[in-house]
mmCIF file of C-alpha atoms (C1' of nucleotides) in Angstrom:
data_model
loop_
_atom_site.group_PDB
_atom_site.id
_atom_site.type_symbol
_atom_site.label_atom_id
_atom_site.label_comp_id
_atom_site.label_asym_id
_atom_site.label_seq_id
_atom_site.Cartn_x
_atom_site.Cartn_y
_atom_site.Cartn_z
ATOM 1 C CA MET A 103 -213.776 68.878 -21.117
ATOM 2 C CA GLY A 104 -213.601 69.914 -17.534
ATOM 3 C CA THR A 105 -212.964 67.792 -14.514
ATOM 4 C CA LEU A 106 -215.518 66.348 -12.184
ATOM 5 C CA ALA A 107 -214.800 69.177 -9.770
ATOM 6 C CA ASP A 108 -215.592 71.665 -12.534
ATOM 7 C CA HIS A 109 -218.920 70.015 -13.179
ATOM 8 C CA ILE A 110 -219.888 69.996 -9.551
ATOM 9 C CA GLU A 111 -218.885 73.636 -9.319
ATOM 10 C CA ALA A 112 -221.019 74.498 -12.336
ATOM 11 C CA TYR A 113 -223.947 72.572 -10.925
ATOM 12 C CA ILE A 114 -223.858 74.398 -7.611
ATOM 13 C CA LYS A 115 -223.529 77.755 -9.344
ATOM 14 C CA GLN A 116 -226.499 76.977 -11.523
ATOM 15 C CA MET A 117 -228.557 76.162 -8.468
ATOM 16 C CA LEU A 118 -227.434 79.416 -6.902
ATOM 17 C CA ARG A 119 -228.530 81.400 -9.944
ATOM 18 C CA ARG A 120 -231.897 79.714 -9.916
ATOM 19 C CA SER A 121 -232.423 80.360 -6.249
ATOM 20 C CA GLU A 122 -234.378 83.331 -5.013
ATOM 21 C CA ASP A 123 -232.002 84.423 -2.316
ATOM 22 C CA ASN A 124 -228.604 83.462 -3.725
ATOM 23 C CA SER A 125 -228.248 80.524 -1.409
ATOM 24 C CA VAL A 126 -228.771 76.809 -1.670
ATOM 25 C CA GLU A 127 -228.892 73.939 0.728
ATOM 26 C CA LEU A 128 -227.154 70.737 -0.303
ATOM 27 C CA SER A 129 -226.932 67.233 0.991
ATOM 28 C CA ARG A 130 -223.303 66.207 0.742
ATOM 29 C CA ALA A 131 -224.049 62.515 0.457
ATOM 30 C CA GLN A 132 -226.791 63.052 -2.101
ATOM 31 C CA LEU A 133 -224.670 65.303 -4.279
ATOM 32 C CA ALA A 134 -221.763 62.863 -4.105
ATOM 33 C CA SER A 135 -224.106 60.099 -5.106
ATOM 34 C CA ASP A 136 -225.478 62.137 -8.029
ATOM 35 C CA PHE A 137 -221.968 62.635 -9.347
ATOM 36 C CA SER A 138 -220.802 59.144 -8.425
ATOM 37 C CA CYS A 139 -217.932 60.235 -6.248
ATOM 38 C CA VAL A 140 -216.866 60.098 -2.647
ATOM 39 C CA PRO A 141 -218.447 62.661 -0.302
ATOM 40 C CA SER A 142 -215.158 64.315 0.464
ATOM 41 C CA GLN A 143 -214.987 65.369 -3.175
ATOM 42 C CA ILE A 144 -217.743 67.814 -2.340
ATOM 43 C CA ASN A 145 -215.605 69.311 0.407
ATOM 44 C CA TYR A 146 -212.796 69.634 -2.082
ATOM 45 C CA VAL A 147 -214.956 71.574 -4.502
ATOM 46 C CA LEU A 148 -216.281 73.823 -1.762
ATOM 47 C CA ALA A 149 -212.818 74.470 -0.348
ATOM 48 C CA THR A 150 -211.251 75.336 -3.681
ATOM 49 C CA ARG A 151 -214.049 77.156 -5.494
ATOM 50 C CA PHE A 152 -216.460 78.590 -3.000
ATOM 51 C CA THR A 153 -214.123 80.591 -0.857
ATOM 52 C CA LEU A 154 -214.862 83.861 0.879
ATOM 53 C CA GLU A 155 -212.365 85.596 -1.361
ATOM 54 C CA ARG A 156 -214.519 84.603 -4.305
ATOM 55 C CA GLY A 157 -217.630 85.808 -2.549
ATOM 56 C CA TYR A 158 -219.146 82.660 -1.135
ATOM 57 C CA VAL A 159 -220.056 81.709 2.387
ATOM 58 C CA VAL A 160 -220.389 78.049 3.259
ATOM 59 C CA GLU A 161 -221.938 76.822 6.453
ATOM 60 C CA SER A 162 -222.862 73.325 7.469
ATOM 61 C CA ARG A 163 -224.168 71.122 10.221
ATOM 62 C CA ARG A 164 -223.362 67.509 10.959
ATOM 63 C CA GLY A 165 -225.518 64.820 12.419
ATOM 64 C CA GLY A 166 -229.076 63.845 11.615
ATOM 65 C CA GLY A 167 -230.703 66.429 9.387
ATOM 66 C CA GLY A 168 -227.289 67.785 8.553
ATOM 67 C CA TYR A 169 -226.783 70.049 5.562
ATOM 68 C CA ILE A 170 -224.393 72.290 3.689
ATOM 69 C CA ARG A 171 -225.548 75.754 2.778
ATOM 70 C CA VAL A 172 -223.749 77.773 0.160
ATOM 71 C CA ALA A 173 -224.516 81.463 -0.163
ATOM 72 C CA HIS A 174 -223.312 83.871 -2.770
ATOM 73 C CA VAL A 175 -222.818 87.181 -1.030
ATOM 74 C CA GLN A 176 -223.416 90.376 -2.954
ATOM 75 C CA VAL A 177 -221.737 93.581 -1.977
ATOM 76 C CA GLU A 178 -223.580 96.856 -1.714
ATOM 77 C CA ASP A 179 -220.943 98.928 -3.360
ATOM 78 C CA ASP A 180 -218.868 97.132 -5.965
ATOM 79 C CA LEU A 181 -216.284 99.859 -6.245
ATOM 80 C CA THR A 182 -215.626 99.984 -2.526
ATOM 81 C CA HIS A 183 -215.381 96.268 -2.465
ATOM 82 C CA ALA A 184 -212.908 96.273 -5.323
ATOM 83 C CA VAL A 185 -210.757 98.853 -3.595
ATOM 84 C CA ASN A 186 -210.800 96.773 -0.442
ATOM 85 C CA LEU A 187 -209.748 93.754 -2.418
ATOM 86 C CA LEU A 188 -206.847 95.736 -3.803
ATOM 87 C CA LYS A 189 -205.888 96.889 -0.347
ATOM 88 C CA SER A 190 -205.801 93.280 0.759
ATOM 89 C CA ILE A 191 -202.973 92.615 -1.651
ATOM 90 C CA GLY A 192 -199.869 92.962 0.443
ATOM 91 C CA SER A 193 -196.295 93.019 -0.663
ATOM 92 C CA GLN A 194 -196.607 89.541 -2.120
ATOM 93 C CA LEU A 195 -199.295 87.841 -4.169
ATOM 94 C CA SER A 196 -199.389 84.186 -5.091
ATOM 95 C CA GLU A 197 -200.864 82.956 -8.332
ATOM 96 C CA ARG A 198 -203.698 81.332 -6.458
ATOM 97 C CA ARG A 199 -204.689 84.499 -4.626
ATOM 98 C CA MET A 200 -204.485 86.425 -7.865
ATOM 99 C CA GLU A 201 -206.887 83.980 -9.469
ATOM 100 C CA ASN A 202 -209.291 84.336 -6.566
ATOM 101 C CA ILE A 203 -209.209 88.091 -6.780
ATOM 102 C CA LEU A 204 -209.642 88.134 -10.542
ATOM 103 C CA ALA A 205 -212.510 85.671 -10.295
ATOM 104 C CA ARG A 206 -214.197 87.912 -7.754
ATOM 105 C CA LEU A 207 -213.745 91.085 -9.771
ATOM 106 C CA ARG A 208 -215.070 89.347 -12.832
ATOM 107 C CA ASP A 209 -217.953 88.101 -10.800
ATOM 108 C CA ILE A 210 -219.002 91.557 -9.691
ATOM 109 C CA GLY A 211 -218.601 92.767 -13.246
ATOM 110 C CA LEU A 212 -215.721 95.120 -12.687
ATOM 111 C CA ILE A 213 -213.606 93.405 -15.280
ATOM 112 C CA SER A 214 -214.636 91.366 -18.303
ATOM 113 C CA PRO A 215 -213.377 87.866 -19.041
ATOM 114 C CA ALA A 216 -211.239 89.354 -21.796
ATOM 115 C CA GLN A 217 -209.708 91.895 -19.434
ATOM 116 C CA CYS A 218 -209.102 89.098 -17.000
ATOM 117 C CA ASN A 219 -207.205 87.091 -19.599
ATOM 118 C CA LEU A 220 -205.215 90.104 -20.632
ATOM 119 C CA ILE A 221 -204.155 90.805 -17.071
ATOM 120 C CA ARG A 222 -203.226 87.185 -16.598
ATOM 121 C CA GLY A 223 -201.208 87.215 -19.791
ATOM 122 C CA ILE A 224 -199.357 90.383 -18.919
ATOM 123 C CA VAL A 225 -198.534 89.152 -15.436
ATOM 124 C CA GLN A 226 -197.355 85.850 -16.804
ATOM 125 C CA GLN A 227 -195.204 87.553 -19.390
ATOM 126 C CA GLU A 228 -193.616 89.887 -16.863
ATOM 127 C CA THR A 229 -193.085 87.382 -14.077
ATOM 128 C CA GLY A 230 -191.858 84.757 -16.505
ATOM 129 C CA THR A 231 -188.608 86.522 -17.171
ATOM 130 C CA ILE A 232 -187.410 86.667 -13.583
ATOM 131 C CA SER A 233 -186.313 83.852 -11.344
ATOM 132 C CA GLN A 234 -186.794 85.394 -7.936
ATOM 133 C CA GLY A 235 -189.418 87.532 -6.322
ATOM 134 C CA LYS A 236 -192.265 86.567 -8.617
ATOM 135 C CA ASP A 237 -194.822 87.055 -5.840
ATOM 136 C CA VAL A 238 -193.555 90.536 -5.107
ATOM 137 C CA LEU A 239 -193.628 91.613 -8.730
ATOM 138 C CA ARG A 240 -197.038 90.010 -9.211
ATOM 139 C CA ALA A 241 -198.424 92.018 -6.305
ATOM 140 C CA SER A 242 -197.221 95.269 -7.843
ATOM 141 C CA LEU A 243 -198.415 94.422 -11.328
ATOM 142 C CA VAL A 244 -201.876 93.318 -10.326
ATOM 143 C CA ARG A 245 -202.300 96.312 -8.034
ATOM 144 C CA ALA A 246 -201.120 98.658 -10.756
ATOM 145 C CA LEU A 247 -203.314 97.205 -13.485
ATOM 146 C CA LEU A 248 -206.421 96.964 -11.362
ATOM 147 C CA PHE A 249 -205.867 100.422 -9.983
ATOM 148 C CA TYR A 250 -205.568 101.713 -13.498
ATOM 149 C CA ILE A 251 -208.777 99.980 -14.534
ATOM 150 C CA ILE A 252 -210.699 101.284 -11.568
ATOM 151 C CA LYS A 253 -209.476 104.820 -12.062
ATOM 152 C CA SER A 254 -210.097 104.948 -15.759
ATOM 153 C CA GLU A 255 -213.510 103.367 -15.601
ATOM 154 C CA ALA A 256 -214.784 105.343 -12.654
ATOM 155 C CA MET B 284 -188.004 72.540 -43.848
ATOM 156 C CA GLY B 285 -187.691 73.912 -40.363
ATOM 157 C CA THR B 286 -187.087 72.644 -36.913
ATOM 158 C CA LEU B 287 -189.365 70.605 -34.736
ATOM 159 C CA ALA B 288 -190.265 73.775 -32.900
ATOM 160 C CA ASP B 289 -191.336 75.299 -36.202
ATOM 161 C CA HIS B 290 -193.604 72.372 -36.942
ATOM 162 C CA ILE B 291 -195.229 72.491 -33.549
ATOM 163 C CA GLU B 292 -195.693 76.230 -33.973
ATOM 164 C CA ALA B 293 -197.321 75.709 -37.370
ATOM 165 C CA TYR B 294 -199.551 72.997 -36.017
ATOM 166 C CA ILE B 295 -200.848 75.169 -33.183
ATOM 167 C CA LYS B 296 -201.413 78.080 -35.540
ATOM 168 C CA GLN B 297 -203.352 75.864 -37.880
ATOM 169 C CA MET B 298 -205.561 74.768 -35.033
ATOM 170 C CA LEU B 299 -206.062 78.391 -34.093
ATOM 171 C CA ARG B 300 -207.143 79.285 -37.631
ATOM 172 C CA ARG B 301 -209.582 76.422 -37.670
ATOM 173 C CA SER B 302 -211.069 77.356 -34.329
ATOM 174 C CA GLU B 303 -214.200 79.421 -34.050
ATOM 175 C CA ASP B 304 -212.979 81.785 -31.387
ATOM 176 C CA ASN B 305 -209.249 82.053 -32.068
ATOM 177 C CA SER B 306 -208.368 79.892 -29.129
ATOM 178 C CA VAL B 307 -207.412 76.275 -28.656
ATOM 179 C CA GLU B 308 -206.953 73.998 -25.713
ATOM 180 C CA LEU B 309 -204.004 71.620 -25.759
ATOM 181 C CA SER B 310 -202.779 68.757 -23.679
ATOM 182 C CA ARG B 311 -199.058 69.225 -23.256
ATOM 183 C CA ALA B 312 -198.357 65.527 -22.833
ATOM 184 C CA GLN B 313 -200.550 64.584 -25.802
ATOM 185 C CA LEU B 314 -198.978 67.117 -28.110
ATOM 186 C CA ALA B 315 -195.488 66.056 -27.043
ATOM 187 C CA SER B 316 -196.448 62.490 -27.723
ATOM 188 C CA ASP B 317 -197.816 63.379 -31.176
ATOM 189 C CA PHE B 318 -194.533 65.006 -32.087
ATOM 190 C CA SER B 319 -192.419 62.419 -30.298
ATOM 191 C CA CYS B 320 -190.601 64.882 -28.101
ATOM 192 C CA VAL B 321 -190.307 65.696 -24.431
ATOM 193 C CA PRO B 322 -193.143 67.726 -22.915
ATOM 194 C CA SER B 323 -190.909 70.645 -22.068
ATOM 195 C CA GLN B 324 -190.383 71.164 -25.789
ATOM 196 C CA ILE B 325 -193.946 72.421 -25.867
ATOM 197 C CA ASN B 326 -193.090 75.007 -23.237
ATOM 198 C CA TYR B 327 -190.180 76.107 -25.349
ATOM 199 C CA VAL B 328 -192.366 76.634 -28.384
ATOM 200 C CA LEU B 329 -194.943 78.542 -26.371
ATOM 201 C CA ALA B 330 -192.338 80.710 -24.674
ATOM 202 C CA THR B 331 -190.549 81.634 -27.890
ATOM 203 C CA ARG B 332 -193.370 81.852 -30.420
ATOM 204 C CA PHE B 333 -196.618 82.542 -28.633
ATOM 205 C CA THR B 334 -195.709 85.623 -26.666
ATOM 206 C CA LEU B 335 -197.952 88.558 -25.836
ATOM 207 C CA GLU B 336 -195.858 90.703 -28.111
ATOM 208 C CA ARG B 337 -196.819 88.501 -31.007
ATOM 209 C CA GLY B 338 -200.438 88.678 -30.000
ATOM 210 C CA TYR B 339 -200.959 85.443 -28.117
ATOM 211 C CA VAL B 340 -202.216 84.826 -24.622
ATOM 212 C CA VAL B 341 -201.307 81.518 -23.039
ATOM 213 C CA GLU B 342 -202.891 80.216 -19.890
ATOM 214 C CA SER B 343 -202.586 76.822 -18.297
ATOM 215 C CA ARG B 344 -203.557 74.674 -15.386
ATOM 216 C CA ARG B 345 -201.591 71.850 -13.822
ATOM 217 C CA GLY B 346 -202.856 68.793 -12.062
ATOM 218 C CA GLY B 347 -205.555 66.387 -13.056
ATOM 219 C CA GLY B 348 -207.533 67.705 -15.975
ATOM 220 C CA GLY B 349 -204.779 70.201 -16.643
ATOM 221 C CA TYR B 350 -204.540 71.999 -19.963
ATOM 222 C CA ILE B 351 -202.816 74.720 -21.944
ATOM 223 C CA ARG B 352 -204.995 77.253 -23.718
ATOM 224 C CA VAL B 353 -203.596 79.457 -26.454
ATOM 225 C CA ALA B 354 -205.590 82.432 -27.671
ATOM 226 C CA HIS B 355 -204.790 84.739 -30.541
ATOM 227 C CA VAL B 356 -205.735 88.401 -30.257
ATOM 228 C CA GLN B 357 -205.586 90.717 -33.229
ATOM 229 C CA VAL B 358 -203.466 93.847 -33.143
ATOM 230 C CA GLU B 359 -204.129 96.819 -35.361
ATOM 231 C CA ASP B 360 -201.350 97.967 -37.662
ATOM 232 C CA ASP B 361 -201.450 101.461 -36.225
ATOM 233 C CA LEU B 362 -200.212 100.071 -32.972
ATOM 234 C CA THR B 363 -197.148 98.352 -34.299
ATOM 235 C CA HIS B 364 -195.034 101.369 -33.594
ATOM 236 C CA ALA B 365 -196.221 101.542 -30.022
ATOM 237 C CA VAL B 366 -195.574 97.869 -29.553
ATOM 238 C CA ASN B 367 -192.048 98.347 -30.831
ATOM 239 C CA LEU B 368 -191.542 101.095 -28.319
ATOM 240 C CA LEU B 369 -192.590 98.719 -25.584
ATOM 241 C CA LYS B 370 -190.178 96.107 -26.836
ATOM 242 C CA SER B 371 -187.364 98.591 -26.456
ATOM 243 C CA ILE B 372 -187.939 98.996 -22.735
ATOM 244 C CA GLY B 373 -185.761 96.080 -21.682
ATOM 245 C CA SER B 374 -185.214 94.853 -18.142
ATOM 246 C CA GLN B 375 -184.585 98.228 -16.565
ATOM 247 C CA LEU B 376 -186.140 101.625 -17.025
ATOM 248 C CA SER B 377 -184.990 104.863 -15.482
ATOM 249 C CA GLU B 378 -187.372 107.675 -14.647
ATOM 250 C CA ARG B 379 -185.890 109.755 -17.433
ATOM 251 C CA ARG B 380 -186.395 107.074 -20.052
ATOM 252 C CA MET B 381 -189.907 106.489 -18.809
ATOM 253 C CA GLU B 382 -190.691 110.156 -19.275
ATOM 254 C CA ASN B 383 -189.320 110.021 -22.804
ATOM 255 C CA ILE B 384 -191.468 107.074 -23.714
ATOM 256 C CA LEU B 385 -194.583 108.547 -22.159
ATOM 257 C CA ALA B 386 -193.979 111.783 -23.997
ATOM 258 C CA ARG B 387 -193.709 110.071 -27.311
ATOM 259 C CA LEU B 388 -196.820 108.011 -26.768
ATOM 260 C CA ARG B 389 -198.677 111.149 -25.808
ATOM 261 C CA ASP B 390 -197.385 112.854 -28.914
ATOM 262 C CA ILE B 391 -198.696 110.197 -31.218
ATOM 263 C CA GLY B 392 -201.978 110.338 -29.382
ATOM 264 C CA LEU B 393 -201.911 106.857 -28.013
ATOM 265 C CA ILE B 394 -202.379 107.993 -24.457
ATOM 266 C CA SER B 395 -204.024 111.096 -23.077
ATOM 267 C CA PRO B 396 -202.374 113.489 -20.626
ATOM 268 C CA ALA B 397 -204.666 112.111 -17.940
ATOM 269 C CA GLN B 398 -203.620 108.570 -18.644
ATOM 270 C CA CYS B 399 -200.041 109.704 -18.599
ATOM 271 C CA ASN B 400 -200.459 111.190 -15.158
ATOM 272 C CA LEU B 401 -202.237 108.127 -13.898
ATOM 273 C CA ILE B 402 -199.398 105.902 -15.065
ATOM 274 C CA ARG B 403 -196.858 108.185 -13.437
ATOM 275 C CA GLY B 404 -198.757 108.128 -10.193
ATOM 276 C CA ILE B 405 -199.123 104.388 -10.091
ATOM 277 C CA VAL B 406 -195.470 103.822 -10.901
ATOM 278 C CA GLN B 407 -194.461 106.299 -8.218
ATOM 279 C CA GLN B 408 -196.687 104.592 -5.691
ATOM 280 C CA GLU B 409 -195.383 101.122 -6.457
ATOM 281 C CA THR B 410 -191.718 101.969 -6.737
ATOM 282 C CA GLY B 411 -191.821 104.186 -3.686
ATOM 283 C CA THR B 412 -192.181 101.300 -1.266
ATOM 284 C CA ILE B 413 -189.050 99.434 -2.265
ATOM 285 C CA SER B 414 -185.433 100.295 -1.717
ATOM 286 C CA GLN B 415 -183.765 98.236 -4.409
ATOM 287 C CA GLY B 416 -184.462 97.431 -8.027
ATOM 288 C CA LYS B 417 -186.684 100.423 -8.728
ATOM 289 C CA ASP B 418 -185.616 100.480 -12.374
ATOM 290 C CA VAL B 419 -186.461 96.837 -12.831
ATOM 291 C CA LEU B 420 -189.888 97.195 -11.289
ATOM 292 C CA ARG B 421 -190.526 100.383 -13.243
ATOM 293 C CA ALA B 422 -189.738 98.571 -16.492
ATOM 294 C CA SER B 423 -192.278 95.877 -15.700
ATOM 295 C CA LEU B 424 -194.943 98.271 -14.534
ATOM 296 C CA VAL B 425 -194.700 100.625 -17.483
ATOM 297 C CA ARG B 426 -194.626 97.767 -19.941
ATOM 298 C CA ALA B 427 -197.621 96.159 -18.252
ATOM 299 C CA LEU B 428 -199.701 99.316 -18.087
ATOM 300 C CA LEU B 429 -198.932 100.441 -21.614
ATOM 301 C CA PHE B 430 -199.523 96.994 -22.939
ATOM 302 C CA TYR B 431 -202.855 96.901 -21.203
ATOM 303 C CA ILE B 432 -203.835 100.265 -22.643
ATOM 304 C CA ILE B 433 -202.800 99.307 -26.138
ATOM 305 C CA LYS B 434 -204.604 96.012 -26.065
ATOM 306 C CA SER B 435 -207.791 97.183 -24.462
ATOM 307 C CA GLU B 436 -208.190 100.318 -26.538
ATOM 308 C CA ALA B 437 -207.323 98.709 -29.838
ATOM 309 C "C1'" DA C 96 -232.569 61.410 31.706
ATOM 310 C "C1'" DC C 97 -229.366 58.101 29.593
ATOM 311 C "C1'" DA C 98 -227.189 55.135 26.502
ATOM 312 C "C1'" DG C 99 -227.019 53.310 22.304
ATOM 313 C "C1'" DT C 100 -227.947 53.727 17.409
ATOM 314 C "C1'" DT C 101 -228.299 56.116 13.222
ATOM 315 C "C1'" DA C 102 -227.479 59.806 10.183
ATOM 316 C "C1'" DA C 103 -225.281 63.308 8.723
ATOM 317 C "C1'" DG C 104 -220.775 66.094 7.651
ATOM 318 C "C1'" DG C 105 -215.242 66.901 8.389
ATOM 319 C "C1'" DT C 106 -210.171 65.933 8.043
ATOM 320 C "C1'" DC C 107 -206.129 64.416 6.335
ATOM 321 C "C1'" DA C 108 -202.849 61.986 4.062
ATOM 322 C "C1'" DG C 109 -201.835 59.398 0.122
ATOM 323 C "C1'" DT C 110 -202.057 58.512 -5.059
ATOM 324 C "C1'" DA C 111 -202.559 59.855 -9.733
ATOM 325 C "C1'" DA C 112 -202.557 63.117 -13.391
ATOM 326 C "C1'" DT C 113 -200.973 67.132 -15.268
ATOM 327 C "C1'" DA C 114 -197.887 71.104 -16.307
ATOM 328 C "C1'" DG C 115 -193.460 74.069 -15.166
ATOM 329 C "C1'" DT C 116 -188.424 75.004 -14.470
ATOM 330 C "C1'" DC C 117 -183.724 74.929 -15.307
ATOM 331 C "C1'" DA C 118 -179.440 73.730 -16.827
ATOM 332 C "C1'" DA C 119 -176.774 71.130 -19.806
ATOM 333 C "C1'" DA C 120 -175.968 68.972 -24.198
ATOM 334 C "C1'" DG C 121 -176.452 69.304 -29.202
ATOM 335 C "C1'" DA C 122 -177.217 71.694 -33.614
ATOM 336 C "C1'" DA C 123 -177.232 75.585 -36.569
ATOM 337 C "C1'" DA C 124 -175.894 80.079 -37.896
ATOM 338 C "C1'" DG C 125 -172.707 83.853 -38.372
ATOM 339 C "C1'" DC D 242 -164.797 79.509 -33.406
ATOM 340 C "C1'" DT D 243 -168.279 81.795 -31.087
ATOM 341 C "C1'" DT D 244 -172.875 82.724 -30.353
ATOM 342 C "C1'" DT D 245 -177.563 81.724 -30.505
ATOM 343 C "C1'" DC D 246 -181.305 78.552 -31.017
ATOM 344 C "C1'" DT D 247 -183.146 73.872 -30.161
ATOM 345 C "C1'" DT D 248 -183.815 69.698 -27.676
ATOM 346 C "C1'" DT D 249 -183.643 66.813 -23.712
ATOM 347 C "C1'" DG D 250 -184.427 64.990 -19.069
ATOM 348 C "C1'" DA D 251 -184.255 65.175 -14.159
ATOM 349 C "C1'" DC D 252 -186.534 67.468 -10.686
ATOM 350 C "C1'" DT D 253 -190.434 70.352 -9.001
ATOM 351 C "C1'" DA D 254 -195.187 72.188 -8.405
ATOM 352 C "C1'" DT D 255 -200.023 71.989 -8.681
ATOM 353 C "C1'" DT D 256 -204.633 70.046 -8.953
ATOM 354 C "C1'" DA D 257 -207.965 66.243 -8.674
ATOM 355 C "C1'" DC D 258 -209.678 62.407 -6.421
ATOM 356 C "C1'" DT D 259 -210.202 58.625 -2.998
ATOM 357 C "C1'" DG D 260 -210.739 56.204 1.370
ATOM 358 C "C1'" DA D 261 -209.979 55.390 6.105
ATOM 359 C "C1'" DC D 262 -210.973 57.414 10.252
ATOM 360 C "C1'" DC D 263 -213.122 61.287 13.192
ATOM 361 C "C1'" DT D 264 -216.904 64.439 14.994
ATOM 362 C "C1'" DT D 265 -221.482 66.033 15.777
ATOM 363 C "C1'" DA D 266 -226.521 65.951 16.102
ATOM 364 C "C1'" DA D 267 -230.937 63.678 16.225
ATOM 365 C "C1'" DC D 268 -233.675 59.831 17.375
ATOM 366 C "C1'" DT D 269 -235.257 55.782 20.220
ATOM 367 C "C1'" DG D 270 -236.197 52.592 23.688
ATOM 368 C "C1'" DT D 271 -236.102 51.922 28.575
#
DNA sequence: ACAGTTAAGGTCAGTAATAGTCAAAGAAAG
DNA sequence: CTTTCTTTGACTATTACTGACCTTAACTGT
């Protein structure tokens, strides 16, 4: 099944769902101990899966009584947010940024998991046949497809 | 008989049939080991036999805990013609040819006039910002958008 | 107050575990 | 004999995980 990082991610997300205010406070050392890993593994999970682009804000404090707080931020207007996300795509788009954006759009319910896979598949198919400028083509394709989805579902 | 690639193809398809949700997760290295071949042989099989055109979506992740997931999506018979049209697009697409294709798709009722306009607008927007390779980008964009429409409205 | 101790969390670079790419060699088909 | 499909392997890219070392904040005794 998934990796340790996946499990930690799932665990934190579950806690977030169960929380009243979409935020949880963690103890890095405690969590690492629960999952039998080094503390820095927690930083790895936070850095790769709880980014701002995916809609999470992480704040922390060191020292005695230190903590890590993870908040899932909701946007007032999903459509506006989606459009802003699209605007943030420049002339180039890496695979990683695409994944972040898709994860976010799926998260706010603008696209379904199936739509997400379809987009991914199409982009992979199209970018697979060229050797140069994949990031440029990916930017255009993702912008075009998402724009189409937004327009036709609005 | 058949080649090694054929056997690997058959094996993956068998797994897909046996799966509950028409999708399987593979380990490239494991599969290569099972068939006593180099790992890149698996990529060859996926690239030549499990394409979007044939109704498969392939996604993968590298690194520790990496995987390859193959999903099979059903295509209606009515859409075969449209899919063939898409195949004919090739690596470049002029504005004139695009118009021809859009017209035909509109004729057979696969896309509405509104969708047609939306596609035109998006393609114009995306191709307008580049100076070279407009026909190449247009081919990708039109293929991507039409493919998306066909798949999501099937 | 101050200094020392304790209790957090942060960084970064290195290692391991996967998968991807590309071009060239080999095999099969026409 | 030429072209197309298959197979291989060397090189590359990405992701996960660990551990040594660093930074910050609170507490404690004098």
